[in-house]
Each structure stands twice: as C-alpha cells, then as structure tokens.
Short mmCIF file of C-alpha atoms in Angstrom, two decimals:
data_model
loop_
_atom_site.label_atom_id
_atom_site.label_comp_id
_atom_site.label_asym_id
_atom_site.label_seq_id
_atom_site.Cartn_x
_atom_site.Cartn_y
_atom_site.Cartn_z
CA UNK A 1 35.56 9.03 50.58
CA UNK A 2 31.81 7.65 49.81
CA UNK A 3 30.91 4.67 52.40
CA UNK A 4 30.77 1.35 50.81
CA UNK A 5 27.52 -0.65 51.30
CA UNK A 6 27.45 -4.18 52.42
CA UNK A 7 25.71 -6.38 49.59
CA UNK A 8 23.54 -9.08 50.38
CA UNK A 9 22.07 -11.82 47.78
CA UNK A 10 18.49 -13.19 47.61
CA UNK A 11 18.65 -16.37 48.97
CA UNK A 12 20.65 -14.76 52.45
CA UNK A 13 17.75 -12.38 52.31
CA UNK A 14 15.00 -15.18 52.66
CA UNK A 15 17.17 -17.20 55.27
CA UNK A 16 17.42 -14.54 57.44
CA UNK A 17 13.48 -13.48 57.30
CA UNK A 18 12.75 -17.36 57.87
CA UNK A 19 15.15 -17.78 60.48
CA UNK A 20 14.28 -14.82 62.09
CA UNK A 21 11.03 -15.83 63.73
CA UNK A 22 12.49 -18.55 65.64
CA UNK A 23 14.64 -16.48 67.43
CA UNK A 24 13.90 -14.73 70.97
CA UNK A 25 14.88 -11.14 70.11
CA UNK A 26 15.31 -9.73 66.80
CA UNK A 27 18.40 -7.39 68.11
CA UNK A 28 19.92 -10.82 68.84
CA UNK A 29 19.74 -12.25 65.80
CA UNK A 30 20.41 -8.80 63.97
CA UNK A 31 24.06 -9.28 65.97
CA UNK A 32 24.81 -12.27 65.38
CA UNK A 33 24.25 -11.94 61.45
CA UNK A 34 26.04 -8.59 61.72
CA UNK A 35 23.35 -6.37 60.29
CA UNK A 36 20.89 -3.86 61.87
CA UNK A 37 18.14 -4.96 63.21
CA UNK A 38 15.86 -2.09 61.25
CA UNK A 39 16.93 -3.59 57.97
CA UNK A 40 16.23 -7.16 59.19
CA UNK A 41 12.60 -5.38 59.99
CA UNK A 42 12.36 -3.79 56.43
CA UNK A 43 13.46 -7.22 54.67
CA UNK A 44 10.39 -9.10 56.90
CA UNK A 45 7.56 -6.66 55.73
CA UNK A 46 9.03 -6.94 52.00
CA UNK A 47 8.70 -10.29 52.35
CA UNK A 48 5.07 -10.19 54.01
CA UNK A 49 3.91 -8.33 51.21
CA UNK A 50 5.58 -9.87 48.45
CA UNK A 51 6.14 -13.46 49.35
CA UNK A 52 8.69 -15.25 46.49
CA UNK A 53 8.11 -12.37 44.77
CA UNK A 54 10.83 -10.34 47.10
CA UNK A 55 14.65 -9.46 46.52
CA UNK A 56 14.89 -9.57 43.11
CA UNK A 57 17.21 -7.00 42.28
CA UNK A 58 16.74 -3.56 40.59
CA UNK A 59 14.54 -4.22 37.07
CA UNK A 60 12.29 -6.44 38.16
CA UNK A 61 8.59 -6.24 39.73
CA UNK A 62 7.96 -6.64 43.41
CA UNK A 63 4.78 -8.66 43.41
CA UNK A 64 3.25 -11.10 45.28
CA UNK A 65 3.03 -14.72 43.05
CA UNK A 66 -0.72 -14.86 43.86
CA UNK A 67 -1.58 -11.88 42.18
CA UNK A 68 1.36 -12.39 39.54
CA UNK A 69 -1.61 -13.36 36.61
CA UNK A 70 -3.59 -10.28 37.47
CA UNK A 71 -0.36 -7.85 37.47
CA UNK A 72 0.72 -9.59 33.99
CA UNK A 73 -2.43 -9.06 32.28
CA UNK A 74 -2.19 -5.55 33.29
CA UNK A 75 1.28 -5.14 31.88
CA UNK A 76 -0.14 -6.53 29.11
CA UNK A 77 -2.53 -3.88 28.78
CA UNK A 78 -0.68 -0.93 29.14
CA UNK A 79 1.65 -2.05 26.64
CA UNK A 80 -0.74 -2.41 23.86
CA UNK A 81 -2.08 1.41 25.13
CA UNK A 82 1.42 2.15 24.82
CA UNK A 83 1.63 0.63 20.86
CA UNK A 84 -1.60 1.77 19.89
CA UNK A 85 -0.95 5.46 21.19
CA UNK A 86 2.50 5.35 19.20
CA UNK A 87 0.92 4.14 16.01
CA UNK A 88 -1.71 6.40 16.17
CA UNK A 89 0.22 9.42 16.09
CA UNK A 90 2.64 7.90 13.85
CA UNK A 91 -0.43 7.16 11.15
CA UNK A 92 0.48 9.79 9.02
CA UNK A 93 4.26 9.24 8.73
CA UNK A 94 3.71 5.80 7.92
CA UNK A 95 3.35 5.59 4.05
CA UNK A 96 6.09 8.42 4.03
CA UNK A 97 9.18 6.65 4.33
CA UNK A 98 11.23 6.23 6.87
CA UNK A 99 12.76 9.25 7.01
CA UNK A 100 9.81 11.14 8.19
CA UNK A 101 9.30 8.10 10.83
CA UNK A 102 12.97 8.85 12.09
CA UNK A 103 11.50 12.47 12.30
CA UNK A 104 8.81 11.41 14.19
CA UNK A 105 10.59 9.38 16.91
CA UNK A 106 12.98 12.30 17.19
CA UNK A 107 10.00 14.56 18.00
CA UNK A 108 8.46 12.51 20.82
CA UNK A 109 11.69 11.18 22.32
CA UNK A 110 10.62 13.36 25.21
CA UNK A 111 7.38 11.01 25.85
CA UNK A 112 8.45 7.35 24.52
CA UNK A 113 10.97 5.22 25.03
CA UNK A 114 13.48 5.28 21.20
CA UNK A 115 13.26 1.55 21.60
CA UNK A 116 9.74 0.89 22.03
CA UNK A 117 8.98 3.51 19.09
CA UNK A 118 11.21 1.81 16.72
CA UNK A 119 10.13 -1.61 17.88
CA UNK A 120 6.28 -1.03 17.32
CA UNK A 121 7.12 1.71 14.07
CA UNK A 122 9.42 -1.27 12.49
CA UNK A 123 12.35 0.62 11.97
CA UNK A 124 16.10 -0.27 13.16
CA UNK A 125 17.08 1.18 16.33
CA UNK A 126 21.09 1.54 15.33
CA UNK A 127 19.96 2.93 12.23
CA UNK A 128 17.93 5.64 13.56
CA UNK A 129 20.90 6.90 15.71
CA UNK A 130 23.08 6.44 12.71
CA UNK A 131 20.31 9.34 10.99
CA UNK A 132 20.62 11.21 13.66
CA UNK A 133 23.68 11.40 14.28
CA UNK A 134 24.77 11.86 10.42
CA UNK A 135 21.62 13.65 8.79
CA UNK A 136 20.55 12.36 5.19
CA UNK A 137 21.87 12.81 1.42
CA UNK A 138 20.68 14.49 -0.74
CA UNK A 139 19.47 11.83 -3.00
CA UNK A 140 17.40 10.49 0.15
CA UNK A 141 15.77 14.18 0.36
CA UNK A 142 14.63 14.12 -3.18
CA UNK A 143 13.42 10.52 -2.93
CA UNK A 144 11.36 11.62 0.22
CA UNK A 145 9.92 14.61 -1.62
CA UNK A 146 9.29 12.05 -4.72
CA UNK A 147 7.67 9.43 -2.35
CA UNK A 148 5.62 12.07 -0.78
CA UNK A 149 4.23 13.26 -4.54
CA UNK A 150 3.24 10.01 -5.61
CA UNK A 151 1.32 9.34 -2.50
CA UNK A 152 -0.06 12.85 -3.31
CA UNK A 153 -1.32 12.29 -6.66
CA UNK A 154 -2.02 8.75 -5.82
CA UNK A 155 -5.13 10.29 -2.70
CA UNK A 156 -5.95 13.03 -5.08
CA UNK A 157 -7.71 11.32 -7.96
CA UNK A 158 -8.59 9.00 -5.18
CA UNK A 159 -6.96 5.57 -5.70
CA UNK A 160 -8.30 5.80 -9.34
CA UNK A 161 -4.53 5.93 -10.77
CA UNK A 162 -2.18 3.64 -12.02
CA UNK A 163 1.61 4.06 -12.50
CA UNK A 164 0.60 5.52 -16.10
CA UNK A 165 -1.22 8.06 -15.08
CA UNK A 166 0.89 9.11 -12.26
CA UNK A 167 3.68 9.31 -14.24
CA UNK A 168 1.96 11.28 -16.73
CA UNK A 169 0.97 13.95 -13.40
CA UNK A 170 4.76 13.50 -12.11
CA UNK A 171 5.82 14.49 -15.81
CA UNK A 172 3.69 17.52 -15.46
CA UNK A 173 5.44 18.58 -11.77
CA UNK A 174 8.88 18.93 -13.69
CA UNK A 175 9.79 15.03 -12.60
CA UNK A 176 11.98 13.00 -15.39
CA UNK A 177 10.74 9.14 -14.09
CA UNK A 178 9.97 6.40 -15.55
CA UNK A 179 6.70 3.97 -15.40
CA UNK A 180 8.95 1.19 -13.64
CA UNK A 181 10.52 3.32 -10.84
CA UNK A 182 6.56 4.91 -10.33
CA UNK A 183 5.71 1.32 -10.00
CA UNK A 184 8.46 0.38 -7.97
CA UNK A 185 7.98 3.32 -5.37
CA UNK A 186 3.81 2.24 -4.95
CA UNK A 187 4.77 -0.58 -4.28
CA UNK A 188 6.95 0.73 -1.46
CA UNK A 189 4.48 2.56 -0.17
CA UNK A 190 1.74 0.23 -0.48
CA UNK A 191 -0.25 1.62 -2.97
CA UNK A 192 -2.79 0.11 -5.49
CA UNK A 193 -5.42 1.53 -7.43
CA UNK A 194 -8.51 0.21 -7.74
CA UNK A 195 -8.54 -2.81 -10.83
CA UNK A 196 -11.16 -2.89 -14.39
CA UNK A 197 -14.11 -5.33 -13.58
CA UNK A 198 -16.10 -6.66 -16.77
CA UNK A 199 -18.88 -4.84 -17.54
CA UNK A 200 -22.17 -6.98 -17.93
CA UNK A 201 -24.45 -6.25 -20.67
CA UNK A 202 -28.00 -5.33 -20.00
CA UNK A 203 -29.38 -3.97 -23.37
CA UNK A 204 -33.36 -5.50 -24.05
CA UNK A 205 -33.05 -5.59 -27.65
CA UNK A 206 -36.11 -7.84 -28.09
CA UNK A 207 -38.84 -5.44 -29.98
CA UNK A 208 -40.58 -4.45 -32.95
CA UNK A 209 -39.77 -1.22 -33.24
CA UNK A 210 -37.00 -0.06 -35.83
CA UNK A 211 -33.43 -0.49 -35.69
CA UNK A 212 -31.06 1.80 -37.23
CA UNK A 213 -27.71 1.09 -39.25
CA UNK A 214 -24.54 1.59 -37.65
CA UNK A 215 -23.17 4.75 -39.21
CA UNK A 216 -21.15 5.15 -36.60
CA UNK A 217 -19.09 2.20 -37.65
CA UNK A 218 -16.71 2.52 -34.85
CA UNK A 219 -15.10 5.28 -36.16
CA UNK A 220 -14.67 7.05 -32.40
CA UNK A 221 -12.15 10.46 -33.82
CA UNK A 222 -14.29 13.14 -34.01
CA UNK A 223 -12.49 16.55 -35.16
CA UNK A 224 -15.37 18.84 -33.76
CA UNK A 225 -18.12 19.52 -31.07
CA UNK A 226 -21.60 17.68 -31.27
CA UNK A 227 -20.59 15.67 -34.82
CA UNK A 228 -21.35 12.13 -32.59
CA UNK A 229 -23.19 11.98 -29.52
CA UNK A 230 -23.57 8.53 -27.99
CA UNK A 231 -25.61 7.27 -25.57
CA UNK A 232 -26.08 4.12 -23.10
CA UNK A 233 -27.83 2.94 -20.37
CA UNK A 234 -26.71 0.44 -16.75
CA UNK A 235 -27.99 -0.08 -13.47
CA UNK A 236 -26.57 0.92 -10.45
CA UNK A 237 -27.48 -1.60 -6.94
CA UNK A 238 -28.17 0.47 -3.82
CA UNK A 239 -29.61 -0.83 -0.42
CA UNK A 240 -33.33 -0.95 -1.99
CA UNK A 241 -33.16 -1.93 -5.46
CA UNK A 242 -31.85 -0.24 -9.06
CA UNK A 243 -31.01 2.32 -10.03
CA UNK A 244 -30.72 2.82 -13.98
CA UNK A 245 -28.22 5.39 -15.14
CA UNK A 246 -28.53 6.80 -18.72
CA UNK A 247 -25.74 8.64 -20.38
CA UNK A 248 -24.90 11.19 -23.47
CA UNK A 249 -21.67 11.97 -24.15
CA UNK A 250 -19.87 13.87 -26.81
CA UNK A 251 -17.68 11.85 -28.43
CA UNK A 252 -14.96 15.07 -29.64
CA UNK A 253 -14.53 16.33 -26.18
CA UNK A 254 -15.58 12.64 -24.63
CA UNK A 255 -17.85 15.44 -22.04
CA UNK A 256 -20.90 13.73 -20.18
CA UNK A 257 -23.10 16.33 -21.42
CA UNK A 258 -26.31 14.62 -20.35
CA UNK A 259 -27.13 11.97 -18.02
CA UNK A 260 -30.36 11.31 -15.74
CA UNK A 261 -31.38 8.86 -13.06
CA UNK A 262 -34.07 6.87 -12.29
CA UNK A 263 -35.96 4.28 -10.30
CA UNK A 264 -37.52 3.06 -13.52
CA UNK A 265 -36.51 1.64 -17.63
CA UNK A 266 -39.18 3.48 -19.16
CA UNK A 267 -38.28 6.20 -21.93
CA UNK A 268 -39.75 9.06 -19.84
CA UNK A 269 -37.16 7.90 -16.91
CA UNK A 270 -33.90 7.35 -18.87
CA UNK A 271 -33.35 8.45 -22.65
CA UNK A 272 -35.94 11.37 -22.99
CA UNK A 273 -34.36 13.65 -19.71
CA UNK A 274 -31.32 12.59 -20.52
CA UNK A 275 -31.40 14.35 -24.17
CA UNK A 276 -33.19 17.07 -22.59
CA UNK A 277 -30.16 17.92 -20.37
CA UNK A 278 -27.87 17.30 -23.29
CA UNK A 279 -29.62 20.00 -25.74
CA UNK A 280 -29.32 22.20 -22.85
CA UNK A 281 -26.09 21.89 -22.10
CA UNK A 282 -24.67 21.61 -25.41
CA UNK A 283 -26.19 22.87 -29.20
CA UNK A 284 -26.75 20.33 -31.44
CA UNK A 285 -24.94 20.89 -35.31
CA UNK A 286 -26.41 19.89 -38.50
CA UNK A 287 -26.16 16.18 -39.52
CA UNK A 288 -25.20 14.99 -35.78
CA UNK A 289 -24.70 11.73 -35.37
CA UNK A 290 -26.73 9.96 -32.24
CA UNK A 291 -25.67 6.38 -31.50
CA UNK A 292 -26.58 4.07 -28.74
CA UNK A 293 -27.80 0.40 -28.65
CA UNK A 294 -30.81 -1.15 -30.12
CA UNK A 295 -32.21 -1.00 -26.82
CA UNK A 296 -36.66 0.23 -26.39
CA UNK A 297 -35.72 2.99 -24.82
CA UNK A 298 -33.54 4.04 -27.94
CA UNK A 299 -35.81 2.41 -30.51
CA UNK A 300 -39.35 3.39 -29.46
CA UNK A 301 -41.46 5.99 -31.60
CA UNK A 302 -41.41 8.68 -28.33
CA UNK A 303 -37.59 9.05 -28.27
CA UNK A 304 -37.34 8.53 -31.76
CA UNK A 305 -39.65 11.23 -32.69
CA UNK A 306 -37.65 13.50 -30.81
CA UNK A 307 -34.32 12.87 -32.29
CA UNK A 308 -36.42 13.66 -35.83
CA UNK A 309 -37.09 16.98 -33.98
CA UNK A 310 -33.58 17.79 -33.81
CA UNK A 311 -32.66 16.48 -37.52
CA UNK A 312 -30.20 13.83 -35.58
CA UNK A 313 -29.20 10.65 -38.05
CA UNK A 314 -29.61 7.86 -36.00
CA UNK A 315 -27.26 4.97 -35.59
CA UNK A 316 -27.06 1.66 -33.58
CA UNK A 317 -24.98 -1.31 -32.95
CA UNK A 318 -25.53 -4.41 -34.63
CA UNK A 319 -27.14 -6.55 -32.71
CA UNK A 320 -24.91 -8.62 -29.43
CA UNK A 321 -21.85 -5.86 -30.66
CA UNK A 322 -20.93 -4.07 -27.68
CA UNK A 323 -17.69 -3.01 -29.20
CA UNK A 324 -19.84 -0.54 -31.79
CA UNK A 325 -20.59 1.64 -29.03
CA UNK A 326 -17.45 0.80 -26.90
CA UNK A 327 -16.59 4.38 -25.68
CA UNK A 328 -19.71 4.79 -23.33
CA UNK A 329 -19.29 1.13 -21.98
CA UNK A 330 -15.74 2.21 -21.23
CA UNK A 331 -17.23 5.14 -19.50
CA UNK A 332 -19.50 2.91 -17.21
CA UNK A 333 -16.21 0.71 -16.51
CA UNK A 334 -14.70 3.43 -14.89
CA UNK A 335 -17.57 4.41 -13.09
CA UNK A 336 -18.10 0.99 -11.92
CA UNK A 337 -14.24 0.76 -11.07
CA UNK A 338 -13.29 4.25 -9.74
CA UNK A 339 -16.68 4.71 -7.69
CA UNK A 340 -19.05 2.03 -7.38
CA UNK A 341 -17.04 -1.25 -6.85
CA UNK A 342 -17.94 -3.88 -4.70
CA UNK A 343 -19.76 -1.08 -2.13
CA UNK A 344 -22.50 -0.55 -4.45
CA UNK A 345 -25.29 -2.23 -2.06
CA UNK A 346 -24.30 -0.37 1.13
CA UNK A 347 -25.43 2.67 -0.42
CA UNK A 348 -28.87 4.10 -0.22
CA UNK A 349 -30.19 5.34 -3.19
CA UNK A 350 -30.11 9.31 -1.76
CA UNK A 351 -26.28 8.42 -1.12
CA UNK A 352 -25.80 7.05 -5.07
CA UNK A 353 -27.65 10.57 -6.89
CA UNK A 354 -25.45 12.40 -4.96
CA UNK A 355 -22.30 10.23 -5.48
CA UNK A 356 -23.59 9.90 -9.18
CA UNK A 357 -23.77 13.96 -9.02
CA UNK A 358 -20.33 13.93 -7.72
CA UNK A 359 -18.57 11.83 -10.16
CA UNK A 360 -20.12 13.00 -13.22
CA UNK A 361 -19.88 16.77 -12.84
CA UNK A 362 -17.41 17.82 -10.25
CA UNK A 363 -14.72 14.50 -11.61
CA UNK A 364 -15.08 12.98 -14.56
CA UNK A 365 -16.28 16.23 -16.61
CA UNK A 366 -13.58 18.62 -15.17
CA UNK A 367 -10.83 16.88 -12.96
CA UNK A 368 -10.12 13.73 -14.45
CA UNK A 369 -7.53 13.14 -17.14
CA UNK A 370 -8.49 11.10 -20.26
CA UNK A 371 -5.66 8.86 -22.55
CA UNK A 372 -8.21 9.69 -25.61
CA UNK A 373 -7.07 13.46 -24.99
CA UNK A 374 -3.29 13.26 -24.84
CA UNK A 375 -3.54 12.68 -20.84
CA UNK A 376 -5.75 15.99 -20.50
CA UNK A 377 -8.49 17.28 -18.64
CA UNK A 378 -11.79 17.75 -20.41
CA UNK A 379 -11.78 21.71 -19.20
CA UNK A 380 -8.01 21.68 -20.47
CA UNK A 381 -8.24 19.94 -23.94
CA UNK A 382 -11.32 22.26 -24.66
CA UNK A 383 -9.65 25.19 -23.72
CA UNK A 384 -6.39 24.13 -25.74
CA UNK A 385 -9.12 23.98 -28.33
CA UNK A 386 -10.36 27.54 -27.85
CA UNK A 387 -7.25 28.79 -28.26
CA UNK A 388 -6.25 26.63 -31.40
CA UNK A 389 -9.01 28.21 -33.27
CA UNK A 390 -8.11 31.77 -32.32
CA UNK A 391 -4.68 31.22 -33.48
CA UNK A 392 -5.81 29.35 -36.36
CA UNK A 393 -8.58 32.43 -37.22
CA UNK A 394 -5.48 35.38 -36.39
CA UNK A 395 -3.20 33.32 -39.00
CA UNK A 396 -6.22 33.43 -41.57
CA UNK A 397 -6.26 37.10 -41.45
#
C-alpha cells in the first residue's frame, strides 16, 4: 500500500519559516510542529531564494517578486518566439484552408503544444480533435483541391486575374463553377487582383505637320494577319526620370509585334525602331492599315516617309478621341495595372527594360489570355488559326 504524504498549505509554510528563526534549535521546533527538521531546512532556502514568490503550488513560477518584471518580460519573449516560429512554418498552409492547417498541427504535435498552435493558427481546438478523430467528407476534399486551384491560377498569372478569368482557367481544368462561387472562394482565401487605373493621355498633337483621316473608324475585327497595325506611345516613371514606351500591335492576333524604349520623344527613339522591329517580326500585306494618334512622332515627314516605303495607308484619331485608337490604350492599362502600379518609381530604369522585356515577350505575347480571343492565348488562337486554314485548304481540294 503506497504511503500517504502529509499536505501542507502556503500560508503554514511561511509561518513556520518565520517562526522558525526565533527558536533555539531547529530539531525543536521541527518536533513540536511534527515535521522533519530537513524539510523545515528545504522550506527556509525556498523561501531565501524566492521570497513571496515561494509555495505556490505545482503550475506556477518560483520567482523572487524583485525580479518578477524581468522574468515576465522574458516570458513574454519566448512566447512571441514561440508564435512567430509556429506561423512561420505554418505560412504556406495558411491561404489553404483549414484542412491543410489541421494537417499541419497534426504534423508538429511532437514539438508544440495543440493549444498554442490552434490559438496562434486561429483555428478551434475541439474542432481539430473532432477532424482528427473523424477524418473529412468528401465534399471537403474536393473543396480543398478547388481552393488549392484557384490560389494556383490566382499566383500563376500573378495577381493579374479576376473571378472571370479564373473561371474561364477552372473551366479549362474540367471544373463546372460558377463566377459567384470563384468569387466567393477568393474571398475566402483572401485574394484580390490587382484593380484598372485611368490611363492619362499624353499625345502632343500641337504641329504642322499632316494629319491623316481615321480609316480605321473604330472598326477593331480584323479577319487576317497585318490588315491593321496600330501604334501608341506612354511613359513609364523609374527612380531617375521617363521612360517612353512605344508600341505596334497587330490588331487580328492583338500580338505586340514591335515595341522599343527610350530615354527620349524623338522619332529616332520611339516610332522609327519600333516599326523596324515590327517589319522584322512580322511581313507587312498590301493595303495595311497603320493607325496611331496625331502625335509628331506619328505625323513628322521621317516616320511618315517610311510608312510610304512600305505602301502603309495611314490613319489617325480625330483629334482629343482616345476611343479611335482604344485597343493599344487598353494595352497600356494593363501594363500599367498588371506590372507597373503604384511601384513604378522604385524601379531603376535597368530594372523597367528588363521588366518591360519580361512582360511584353515572355507574358503578354505568349502566356496571357485575351477576352478579344475567346479567352485564348495569343500562341493558342494563332495556332487554332493555322490549323483552320489547313482544314479549310484540305476541304477545298
């Protein structure tokens, strides 16, 4: 039979200590209290060291009141070690639900406490053993994998998409979903793409040089390859100044098939390199159509002469009509939007060629998808069109 163990409360405790230094012999006192006199000696060092701070039961600190401020602040301290060690192994389960943050706690039981990890990760305690304990439905797997899609697609074009366009990609994957439960499940997961900003119109259209009509009259459908190319310039703000971004595009395909860079607004700097690229890139049919703005560098006899070379009919806006030549200024919106944003001036100008290089080429010519082509890439619609004109040339036959 296990020996029982004589209890003693706090306040006998600090009686006996007290008292005990008035008496002649501690073996005497020890006696006549009934207990032994070595754990009257360990109760006096206890409460040498500890002062106030002694006999207070399992669960709480021994520590001396004096140096209670010092011992708080570090308990302090190692807690928030404690939170920010947790959270930043739990980063990437975060945004996934909390089904993969059950999955987490479940893993590192063996290092944190279950209730401090579902304190700091926000998630129920009871409910987490309930998971355990009872697994998830199926419905909550699919949801997961769903979640874990969307935040997929969401990183991959890089914050650019709304629930439109991620529905369109979830569409592709097999998923039947609608725009509102897409919306619904960012939201969950805390994620928002990157908003439209106005675009500010910088077109110098004070000159003598000739304007052209606008042939182009807005009519943006173009049923093949280099029929309308259109062109437009903006400026870009880095650490040291402008930069001044000139663009071609082909209206069919909506391909950036030239585009150049520069330091300065003259001709030489913007327009002129820019068609350059844009013959080299991409042959130029009888009777194309080139439209910009009635801006110089459009206008003046240098760039004008060269569209002659080429037998291009010119065309420009009408004057303070942004709208005729919408489809580039809708380009630069998305540049502005899905790169540039409010960053712009923390950029050095090295940083923005490359970043222009980037977007232009390796994204918005070959990765991005584009409403005007059915929710397509530009590399997929043109090969769709490849392969509609061998069909087309194999029924002919």
């Amino acid at each position: 039979m296990a020996k029982k163990y004589k209890k003693y409360d706090r306040i006998f405790k600090i009686d006996a200590v007290l008292l005990s230094y008035e008496k002649n012999t501690l073996k005497e006192f020890s006696e006549e209290l009934g207990i032994l006199p070595c754990l009257l000696t360990r109760w006096r060092k206890e409460y040498q060291k500890f002062g106030e701070g002694s006999f207070l039961g399992s669960g709480y600190d021994r520590i001396n009141p004096e140096d209670k401020p010092i011992f708080d602040l570090e308990k302090k301290s190692k807690e928030y070690e404690l939170r920010y060690e947790i959270l930043k192994n739990a980063t990437p389960f975060l945004y996934r639900g909390n089904l993969a943050i059950y999955e987490f706690i479940r893993d590192n039981e063996h290092q944190y406490s279950i209730l401090r990890m579902c304190e700091v990760l926000e998630v129920g305690y009871g409910k987490y053993h309930r998971w355990k304990k009872n697994g998830i439905s199926e419905k909550q797997r699919q949801t997961s994998i769903l979640k874990d899609d969307i935040k997929s697609l969401f990183f991959r074009f890089k914050k650019h998409y709304g629930r439109n366009k991620i529905t369109k990609e979830l569409h592709k994957l097999g998923y039947k979903i609608c725009e509102r439960q897409v919306s619904f499940y960012m939201h969950q997961l805390g994620l928002k793409h990157i908003k439209k900003r106005k675009f500010k119109v910088t077109t110098d259209s004070k000159h003598g040089y000739y304007t052209a009509p606008n042939i182009l009259n807005r009519e943006f459908k173009v049923c093949e390859h280099s029929r309308v190319w259109t062109s437009d310039i903006t400026y870009l703000t880095t650490q040291k100044g402008f930069l001044y971004l000139t663009i071609i595009m082909d209206l069919y395909d909506r391909k950036i098939i030239g585009w150049s860079l520069g330091a300065r607004l003259s001709t030489n700097k913007t327009t002129l390199p820019a068609l350059e690229m844009a013959v080299t890139n991409r042959k130029i049919s009888n009777g194309l159509i080139f439209h910009s703005d009635r801006g110089i560098q459009y206008a003046n006899k240098a760039f004008s002469k060269k569209l002659e070379s080429y037998k291009c009919i010119r065309s420009m806006s009408r004057k303070g009509n942004h709208f005729d030549n919408a489809i580039t200024e809708s380009f630069f919106s998305s540049l502005k939007r899905e790169l540039i944003d409010r960053k712009s001036n923390l950029r050095t100008k090295k940083q923005m060629r490359v970043e222009i290089f980037e977007f232009i080429e390796k994204w918005y010519n070959s990765k991005r998808i584009h409403t005007a082509l059915n929710n397509r890439t530009i590399e997929q619609f043109n090969a769709d069109h490849y392969f509609e004109n061998i069909f087309k040339y194999e029924k002919g036959r």
